[in-house]
GROMACS .gro file of C-alpha atoms in nm:
model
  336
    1UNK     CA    1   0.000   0.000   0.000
    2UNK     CA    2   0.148   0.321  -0.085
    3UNK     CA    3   0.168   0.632   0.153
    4UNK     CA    4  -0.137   0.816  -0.027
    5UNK     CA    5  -0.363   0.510   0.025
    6UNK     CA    6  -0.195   0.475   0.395
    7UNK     CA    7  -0.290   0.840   0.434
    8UNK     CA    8  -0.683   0.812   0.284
    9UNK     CA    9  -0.711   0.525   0.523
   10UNK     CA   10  -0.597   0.661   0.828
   11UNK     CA   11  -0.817   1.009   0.763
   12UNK     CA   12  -1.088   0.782   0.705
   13UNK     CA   13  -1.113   0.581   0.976
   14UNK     CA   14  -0.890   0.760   1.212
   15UNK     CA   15  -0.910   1.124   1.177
   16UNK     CA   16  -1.236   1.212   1.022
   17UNK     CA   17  -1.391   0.886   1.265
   18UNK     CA   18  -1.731   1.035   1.418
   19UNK     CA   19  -1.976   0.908   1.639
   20UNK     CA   20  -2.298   0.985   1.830
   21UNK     CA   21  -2.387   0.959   2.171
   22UNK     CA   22  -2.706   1.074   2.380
   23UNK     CA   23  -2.753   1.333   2.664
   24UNK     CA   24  -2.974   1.424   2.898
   25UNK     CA   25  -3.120   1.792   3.082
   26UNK     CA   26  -3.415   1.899   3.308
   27UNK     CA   27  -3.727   1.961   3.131
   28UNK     CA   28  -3.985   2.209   3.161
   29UNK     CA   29  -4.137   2.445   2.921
   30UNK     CA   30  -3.852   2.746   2.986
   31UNK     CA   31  -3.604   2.471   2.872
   32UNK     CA   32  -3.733   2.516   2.532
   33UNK     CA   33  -3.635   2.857   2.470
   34UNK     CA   34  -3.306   2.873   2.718
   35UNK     CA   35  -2.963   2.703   2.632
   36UNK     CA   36  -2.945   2.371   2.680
   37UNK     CA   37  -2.683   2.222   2.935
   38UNK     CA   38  -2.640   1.834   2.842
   39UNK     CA   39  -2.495   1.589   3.023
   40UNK     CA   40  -2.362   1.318   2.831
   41UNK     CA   41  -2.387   0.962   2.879
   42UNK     CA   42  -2.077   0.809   2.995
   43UNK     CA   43  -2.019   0.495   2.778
   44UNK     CA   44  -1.791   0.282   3.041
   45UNK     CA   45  -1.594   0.168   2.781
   46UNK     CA   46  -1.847   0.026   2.553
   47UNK     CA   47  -1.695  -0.043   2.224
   48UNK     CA   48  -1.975  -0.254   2.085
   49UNK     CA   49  -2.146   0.101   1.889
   50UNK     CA   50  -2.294   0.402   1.937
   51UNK     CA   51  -2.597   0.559   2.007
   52UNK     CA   52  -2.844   0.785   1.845
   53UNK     CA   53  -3.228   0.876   1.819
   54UNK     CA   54  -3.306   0.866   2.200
   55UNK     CA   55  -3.676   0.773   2.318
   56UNK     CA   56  -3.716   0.727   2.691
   57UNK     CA   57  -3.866   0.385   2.827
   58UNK     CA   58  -3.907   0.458   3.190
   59UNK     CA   59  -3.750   0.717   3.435
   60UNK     CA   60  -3.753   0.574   3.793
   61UNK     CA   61  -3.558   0.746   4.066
   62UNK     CA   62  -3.195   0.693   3.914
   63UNK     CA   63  -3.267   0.440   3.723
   64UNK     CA   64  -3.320   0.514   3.350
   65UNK     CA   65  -3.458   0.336   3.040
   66UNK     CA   66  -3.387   0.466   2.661
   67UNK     CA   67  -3.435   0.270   2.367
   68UNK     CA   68  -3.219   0.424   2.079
   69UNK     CA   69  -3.097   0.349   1.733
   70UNK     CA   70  -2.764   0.173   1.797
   71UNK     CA   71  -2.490   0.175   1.518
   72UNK     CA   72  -2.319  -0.201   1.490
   73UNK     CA   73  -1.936  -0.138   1.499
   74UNK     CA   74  -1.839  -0.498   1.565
   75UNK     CA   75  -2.069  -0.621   1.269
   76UNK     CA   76  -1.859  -0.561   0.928
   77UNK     CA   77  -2.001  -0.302   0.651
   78UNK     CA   78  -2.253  -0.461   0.406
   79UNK     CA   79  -2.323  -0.369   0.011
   80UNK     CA   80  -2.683  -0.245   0.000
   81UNK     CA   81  -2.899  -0.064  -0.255
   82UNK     CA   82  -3.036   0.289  -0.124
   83UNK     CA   83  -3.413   0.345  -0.187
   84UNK     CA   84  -3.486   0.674  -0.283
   85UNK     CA   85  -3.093   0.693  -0.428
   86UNK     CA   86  -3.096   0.446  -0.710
   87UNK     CA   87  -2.733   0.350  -0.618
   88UNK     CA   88  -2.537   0.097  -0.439
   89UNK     CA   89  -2.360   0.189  -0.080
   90UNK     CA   90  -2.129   0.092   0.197
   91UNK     CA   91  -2.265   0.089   0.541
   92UNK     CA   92  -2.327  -0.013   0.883
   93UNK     CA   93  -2.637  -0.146   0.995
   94UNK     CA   94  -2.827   0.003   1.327
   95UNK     CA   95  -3.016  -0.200   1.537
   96UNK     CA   96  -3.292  -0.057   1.844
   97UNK     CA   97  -3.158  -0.135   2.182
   98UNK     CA   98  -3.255  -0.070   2.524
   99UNK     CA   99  -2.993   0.135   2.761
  100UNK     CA  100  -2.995   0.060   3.125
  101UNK     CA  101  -2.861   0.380   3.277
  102UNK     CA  102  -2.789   0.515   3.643
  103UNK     CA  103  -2.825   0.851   3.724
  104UNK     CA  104  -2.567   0.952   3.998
  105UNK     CA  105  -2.623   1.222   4.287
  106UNK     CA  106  -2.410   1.452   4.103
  107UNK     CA  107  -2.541   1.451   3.799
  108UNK     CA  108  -2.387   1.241   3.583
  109UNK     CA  109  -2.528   0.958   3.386
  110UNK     CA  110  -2.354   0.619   3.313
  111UNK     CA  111  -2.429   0.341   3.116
  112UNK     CA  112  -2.484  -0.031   3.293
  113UNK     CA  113  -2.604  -0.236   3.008
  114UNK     CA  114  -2.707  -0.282   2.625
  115UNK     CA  115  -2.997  -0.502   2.532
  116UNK     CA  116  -3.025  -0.543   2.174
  117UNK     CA  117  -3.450  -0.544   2.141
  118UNK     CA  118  -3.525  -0.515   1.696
  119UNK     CA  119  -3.268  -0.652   1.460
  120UNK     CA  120  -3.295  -0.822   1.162
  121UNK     CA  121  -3.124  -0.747   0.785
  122UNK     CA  122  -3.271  -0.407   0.792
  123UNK     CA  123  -3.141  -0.100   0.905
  124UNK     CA  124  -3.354   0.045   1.202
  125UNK     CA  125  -3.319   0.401   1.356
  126UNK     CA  126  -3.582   0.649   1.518
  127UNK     CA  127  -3.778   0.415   1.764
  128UNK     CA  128  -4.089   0.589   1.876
  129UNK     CA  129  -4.268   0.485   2.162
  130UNK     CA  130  -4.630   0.444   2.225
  131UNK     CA  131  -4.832   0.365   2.492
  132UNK     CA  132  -5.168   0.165   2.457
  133UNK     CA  133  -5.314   0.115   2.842
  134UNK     CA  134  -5.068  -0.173   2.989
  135UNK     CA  135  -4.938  -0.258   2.570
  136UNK     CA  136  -4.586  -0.055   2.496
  137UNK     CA  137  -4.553  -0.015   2.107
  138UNK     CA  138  -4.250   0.042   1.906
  139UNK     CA  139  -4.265   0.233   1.558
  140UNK     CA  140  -3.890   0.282   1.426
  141UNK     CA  141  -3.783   0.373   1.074
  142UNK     CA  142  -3.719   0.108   0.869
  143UNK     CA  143  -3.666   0.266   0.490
  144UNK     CA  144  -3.428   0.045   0.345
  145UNK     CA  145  -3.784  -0.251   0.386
  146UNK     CA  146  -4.007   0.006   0.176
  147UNK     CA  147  -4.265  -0.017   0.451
  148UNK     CA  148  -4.302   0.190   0.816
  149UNK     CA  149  -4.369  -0.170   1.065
  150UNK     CA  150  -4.513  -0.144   1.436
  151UNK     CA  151  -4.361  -0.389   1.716
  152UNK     CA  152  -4.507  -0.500   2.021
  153UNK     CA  153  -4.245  -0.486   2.300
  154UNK     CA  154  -4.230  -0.721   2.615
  155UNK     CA  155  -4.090  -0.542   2.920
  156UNK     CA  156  -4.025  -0.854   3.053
  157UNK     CA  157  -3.788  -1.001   2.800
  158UNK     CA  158  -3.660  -0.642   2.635
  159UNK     CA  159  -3.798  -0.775   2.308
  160UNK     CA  160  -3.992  -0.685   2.060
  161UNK     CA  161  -4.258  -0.857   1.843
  162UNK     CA  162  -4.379  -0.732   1.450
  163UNK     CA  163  -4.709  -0.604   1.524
  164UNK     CA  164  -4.825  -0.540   1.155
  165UNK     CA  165  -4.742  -0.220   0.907
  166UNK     CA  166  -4.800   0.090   0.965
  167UNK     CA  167  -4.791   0.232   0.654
  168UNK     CA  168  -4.714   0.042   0.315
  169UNK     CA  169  -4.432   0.310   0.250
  170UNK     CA  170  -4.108   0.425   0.316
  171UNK     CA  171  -4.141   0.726   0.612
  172UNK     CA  172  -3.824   0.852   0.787
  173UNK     CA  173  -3.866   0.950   1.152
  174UNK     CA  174  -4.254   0.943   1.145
  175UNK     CA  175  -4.441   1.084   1.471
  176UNK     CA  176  -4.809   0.977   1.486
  177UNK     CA  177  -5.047   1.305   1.649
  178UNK     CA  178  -5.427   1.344   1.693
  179UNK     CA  179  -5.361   1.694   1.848
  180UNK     CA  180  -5.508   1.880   1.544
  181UNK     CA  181  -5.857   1.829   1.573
  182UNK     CA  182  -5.895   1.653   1.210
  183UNK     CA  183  -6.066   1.406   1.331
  184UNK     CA  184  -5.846   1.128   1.232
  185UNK     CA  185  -5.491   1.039   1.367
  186UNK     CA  186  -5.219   1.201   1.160
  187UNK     CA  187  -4.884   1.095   1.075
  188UNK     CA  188  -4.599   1.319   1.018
  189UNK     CA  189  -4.356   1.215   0.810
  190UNK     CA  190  -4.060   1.261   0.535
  191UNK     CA  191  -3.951   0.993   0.300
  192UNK     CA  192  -3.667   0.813   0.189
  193UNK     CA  193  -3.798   0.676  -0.150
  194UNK     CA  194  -3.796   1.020  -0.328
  195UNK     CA  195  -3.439   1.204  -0.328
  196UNK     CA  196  -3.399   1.443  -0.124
  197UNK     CA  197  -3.704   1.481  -0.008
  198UNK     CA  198  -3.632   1.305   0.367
  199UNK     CA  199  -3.398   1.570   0.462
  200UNK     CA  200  -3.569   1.866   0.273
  201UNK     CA  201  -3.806   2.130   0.315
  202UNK     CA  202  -4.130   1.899   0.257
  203UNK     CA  203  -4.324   1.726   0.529
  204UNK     CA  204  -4.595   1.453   0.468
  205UNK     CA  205  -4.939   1.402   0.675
  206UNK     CA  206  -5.077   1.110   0.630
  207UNK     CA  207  -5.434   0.994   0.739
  208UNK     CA  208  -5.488   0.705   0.990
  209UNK     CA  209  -5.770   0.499   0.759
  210UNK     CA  210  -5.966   0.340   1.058
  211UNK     CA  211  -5.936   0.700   1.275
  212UNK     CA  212  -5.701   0.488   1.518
  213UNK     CA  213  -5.375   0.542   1.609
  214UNK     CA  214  -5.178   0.207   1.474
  215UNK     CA  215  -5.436   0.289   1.120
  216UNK     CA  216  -5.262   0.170   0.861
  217UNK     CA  217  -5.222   0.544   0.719
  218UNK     CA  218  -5.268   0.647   0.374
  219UNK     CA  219  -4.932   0.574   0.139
  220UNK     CA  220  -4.988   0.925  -0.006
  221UNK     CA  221  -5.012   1.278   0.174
  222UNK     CA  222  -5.304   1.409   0.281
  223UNK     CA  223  -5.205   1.747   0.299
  224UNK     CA  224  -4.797   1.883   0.259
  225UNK     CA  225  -4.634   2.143   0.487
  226UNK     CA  226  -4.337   2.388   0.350
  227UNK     CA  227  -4.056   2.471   0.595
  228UNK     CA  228  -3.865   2.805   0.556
  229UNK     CA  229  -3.580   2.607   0.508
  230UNK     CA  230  -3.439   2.222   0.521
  231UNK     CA  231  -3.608   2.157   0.831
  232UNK     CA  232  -3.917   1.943   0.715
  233UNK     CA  233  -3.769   1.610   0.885
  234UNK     CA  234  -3.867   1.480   1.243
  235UNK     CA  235  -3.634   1.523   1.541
  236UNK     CA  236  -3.912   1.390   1.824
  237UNK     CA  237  -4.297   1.402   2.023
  238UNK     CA  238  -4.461   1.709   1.937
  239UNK     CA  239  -4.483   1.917   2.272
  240UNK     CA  240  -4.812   2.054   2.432
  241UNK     CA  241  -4.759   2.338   2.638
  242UNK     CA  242  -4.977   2.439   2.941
  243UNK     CA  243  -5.118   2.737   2.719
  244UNK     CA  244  -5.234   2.517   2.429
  245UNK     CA  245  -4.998   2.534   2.219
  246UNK     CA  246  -4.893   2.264   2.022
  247UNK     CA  247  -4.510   2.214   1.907
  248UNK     CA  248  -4.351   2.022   1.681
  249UNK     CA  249  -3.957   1.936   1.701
  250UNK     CA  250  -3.758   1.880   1.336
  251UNK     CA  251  -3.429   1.876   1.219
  252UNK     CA  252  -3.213   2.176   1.142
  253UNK     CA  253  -3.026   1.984   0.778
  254UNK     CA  254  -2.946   2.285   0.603
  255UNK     CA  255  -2.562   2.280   0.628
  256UNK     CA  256  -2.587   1.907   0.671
  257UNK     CA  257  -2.788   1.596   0.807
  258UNK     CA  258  -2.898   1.664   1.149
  259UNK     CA  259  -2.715   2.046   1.269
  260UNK     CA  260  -2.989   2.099   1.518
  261UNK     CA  261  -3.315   2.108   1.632
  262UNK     CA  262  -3.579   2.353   1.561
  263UNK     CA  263  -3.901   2.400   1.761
  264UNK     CA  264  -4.191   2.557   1.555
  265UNK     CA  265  -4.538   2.621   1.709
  266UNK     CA  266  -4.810   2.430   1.492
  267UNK     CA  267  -5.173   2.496   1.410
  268UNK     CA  268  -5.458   2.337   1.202
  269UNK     CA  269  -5.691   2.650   1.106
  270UNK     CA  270  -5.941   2.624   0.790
  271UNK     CA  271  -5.804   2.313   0.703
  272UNK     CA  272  -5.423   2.390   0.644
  273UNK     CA  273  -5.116   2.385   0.855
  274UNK     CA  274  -4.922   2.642   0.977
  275UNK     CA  275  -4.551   2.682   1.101
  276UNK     CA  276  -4.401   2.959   1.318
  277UNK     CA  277  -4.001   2.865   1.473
  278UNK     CA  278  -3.988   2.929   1.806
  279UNK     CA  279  -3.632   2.840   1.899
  280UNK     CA  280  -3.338   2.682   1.724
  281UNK     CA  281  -3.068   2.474   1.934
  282UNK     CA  282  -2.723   2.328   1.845
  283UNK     CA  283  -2.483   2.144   2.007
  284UNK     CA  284  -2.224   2.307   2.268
  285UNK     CA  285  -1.933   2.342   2.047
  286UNK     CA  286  -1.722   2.296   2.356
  287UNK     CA  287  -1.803   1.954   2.430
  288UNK     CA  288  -1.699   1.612   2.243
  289UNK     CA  289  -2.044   1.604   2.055
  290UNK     CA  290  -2.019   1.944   1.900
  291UNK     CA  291  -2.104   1.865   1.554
  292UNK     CA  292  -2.480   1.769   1.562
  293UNK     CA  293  -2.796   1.778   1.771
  294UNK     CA  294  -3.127   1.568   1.588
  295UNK     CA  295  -3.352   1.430   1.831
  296UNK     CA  296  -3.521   1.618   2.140
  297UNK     CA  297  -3.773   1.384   2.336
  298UNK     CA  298  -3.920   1.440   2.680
  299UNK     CA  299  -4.060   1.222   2.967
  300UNK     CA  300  -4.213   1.386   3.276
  301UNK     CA  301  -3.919   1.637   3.364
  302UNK     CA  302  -3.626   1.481   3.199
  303UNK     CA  303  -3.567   1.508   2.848
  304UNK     CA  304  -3.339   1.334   2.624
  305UNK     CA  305  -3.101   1.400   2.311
  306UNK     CA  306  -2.837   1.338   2.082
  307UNK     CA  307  -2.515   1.493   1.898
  308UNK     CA  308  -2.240   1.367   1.743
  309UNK     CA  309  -1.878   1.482   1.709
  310UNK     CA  310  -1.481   1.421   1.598
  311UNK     CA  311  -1.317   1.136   1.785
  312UNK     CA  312  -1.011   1.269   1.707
  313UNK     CA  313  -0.819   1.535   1.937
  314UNK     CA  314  -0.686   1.750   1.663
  315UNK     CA  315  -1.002   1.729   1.387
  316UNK     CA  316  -1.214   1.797   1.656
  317UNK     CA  317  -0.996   2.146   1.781
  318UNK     CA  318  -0.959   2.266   1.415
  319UNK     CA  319  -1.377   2.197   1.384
  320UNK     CA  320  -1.460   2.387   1.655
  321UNK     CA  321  -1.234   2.690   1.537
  322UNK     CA  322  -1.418   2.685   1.195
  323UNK     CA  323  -1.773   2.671   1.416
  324UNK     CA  324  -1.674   2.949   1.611
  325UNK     CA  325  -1.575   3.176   1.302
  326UNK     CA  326  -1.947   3.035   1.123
  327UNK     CA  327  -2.141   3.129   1.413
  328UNK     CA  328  -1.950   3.468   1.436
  329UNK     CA  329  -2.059   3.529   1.064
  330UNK     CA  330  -2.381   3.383   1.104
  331UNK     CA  331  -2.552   3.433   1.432
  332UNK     CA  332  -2.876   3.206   1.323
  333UNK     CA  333  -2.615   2.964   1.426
  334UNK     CA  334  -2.589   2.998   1.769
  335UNK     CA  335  -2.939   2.828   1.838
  336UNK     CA  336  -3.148   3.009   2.169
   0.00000   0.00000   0.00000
């Protein structure tokens, strides 16, 4: 191998390495519109993957539950075909797992244990949680299977059980809402089968076609919403305040996949949506995972969320010198 190929290699996988991790900080409404202070979850040592797309299980005293999109790093890279891309691609498949996690008296939180809960020859990211009296539901994205499948999950045996489809189509980080008053549930969606379109300006409601919340829904949109910007794709829950107001969390993917997360206030009036932004947040540039923010979830007064960074000492100083001279020339970037 000669030094050029030596060199491409070690950038590659050595200096331009990333990863995500989650975080967690106190919830309550004011946390919206305030900076956020994360604290990161302390892997231990785990080597296994990473972890991204946080939804919180159960919050018990210190004790803490998250199920999240984990990235298989001791699995190697397969060959697959990208829907939406019409092109062939390297990658790493991402199971859902369940975190056990201690929260100490000083704040910090550390990871105990990974339970693997959905994997199969898909790629699976985004698990949403929903609660059906004592029955715990699962919806992740699954693109790469052309369908949007719903698992039943056994707190007993952290696994998870198909539980039918859906929708018969490809949605990327869906969030199912019947806060609109349209009479039907409503799923809010981008997609992965048209390109460009799941990390674009363009967001998808679908129609539930029984009125229940596990439908199926409606392959095609029943109505489309336009974003301001690239900020159409899902980063959580909408949020109900105590005022009434309804808010939905997406994706900031203007510069690139997943910057931040932007909160905008939604209504349903004379039967079209509406968006107003109501904060913007990115990741502390002064921590490891200063790259990326794209998922904001809640549950009771903890909420839960993820960024990614540089693993590398030196790519990660030089990135945070060109972040601090972007968000000097462009203050949009420094979030609330």
């Amino acid at each position: 191998m000669n030094l050029l190929k030596k060199y491409k290699r070690w950038e590659r996988e050595v200096y331009k390495k990333k990863a995500w991790n989650i975080g967690f900080l106190d919830y309550d409404e004011a946390a919206i519109f305030r900076p956020f202070k994360i604290a990161w979850l302390d892997w231990r040592g785990y080597d296994k993957g990473w972890f991204a797309d946080p939804f919180i299980l159960s919050a018990e005293d210190d004790k803490i539950e998250v199920l999240v999109e984990e990235m298989m790093l001791d699995k190697p890279p397969e060959k697959i075909f990208q829907v939406g891309r019409n092109r062939w691609a390297t990658r790493r498949r991402g199971r859902i797992s369940k975190l056990e996690i201690t929260r100490t008296p000083d704040g910090r939180f550390l990871l105990d244990k990974v339970v693997p809960v959905i994997e199969d020859k898909y790629h699976y990211s985004f698990p949403a949680i929903y609660r059906d009296g004592e029955k715990i539901f699962i919806h992740p994205e699954n693109g790469e299977s052309g369908k949007s499948p719903l698992f039943l999950y056994d707190a007993a045996t952290s696994t998870a059980a198909p539980a039918g489809t859906l929708c018969d189509a490809p949605l990327a980080d869906a969030i199912l809402s019947d806060a609109f008053g349209a009479g039907t549930w409503l799923c809010f969606a981008t997609r992965v089968d048209k390109p460009g379109a799941d990390c674009g300006n363009e967001l998808g409601v679908y129609r539930s076609t029984t009125g229940t919340r596990f439908g199926p829904y409606e392959t095609k949109p029943w109505k489309t919403i336009r974003f301001p910007d690239d900020s159409a794709r899902g980063a959580g829950y909408f949020l109900k305040l105590a005022d009434g107001r309804v808010l939905r969390v997406a994706q900031d993917c203007n510069r690139k996949y997943g910057a931040g997360v932007v909160f905008y206030e939604m209504k349903f009036e004379n039967g079209e949506f509406s968006a107003r932004e109501v904060a913007r947040h990115f990741s502390d540039i002064g921590s490891v995972w200063h790259v990326g923010l794209h998922t904001f979830n809640t549950f009771g007064n903890l909420a839960v969320v993820d960024g990614y960074g540089y693993l590398h000492p030196l790519k990660r100083a030089l990135y945070r010198v060109k972040e601090r001279v972007g968000r000097l020339l462009h203050p949009e970037r420094r979030g609330a």
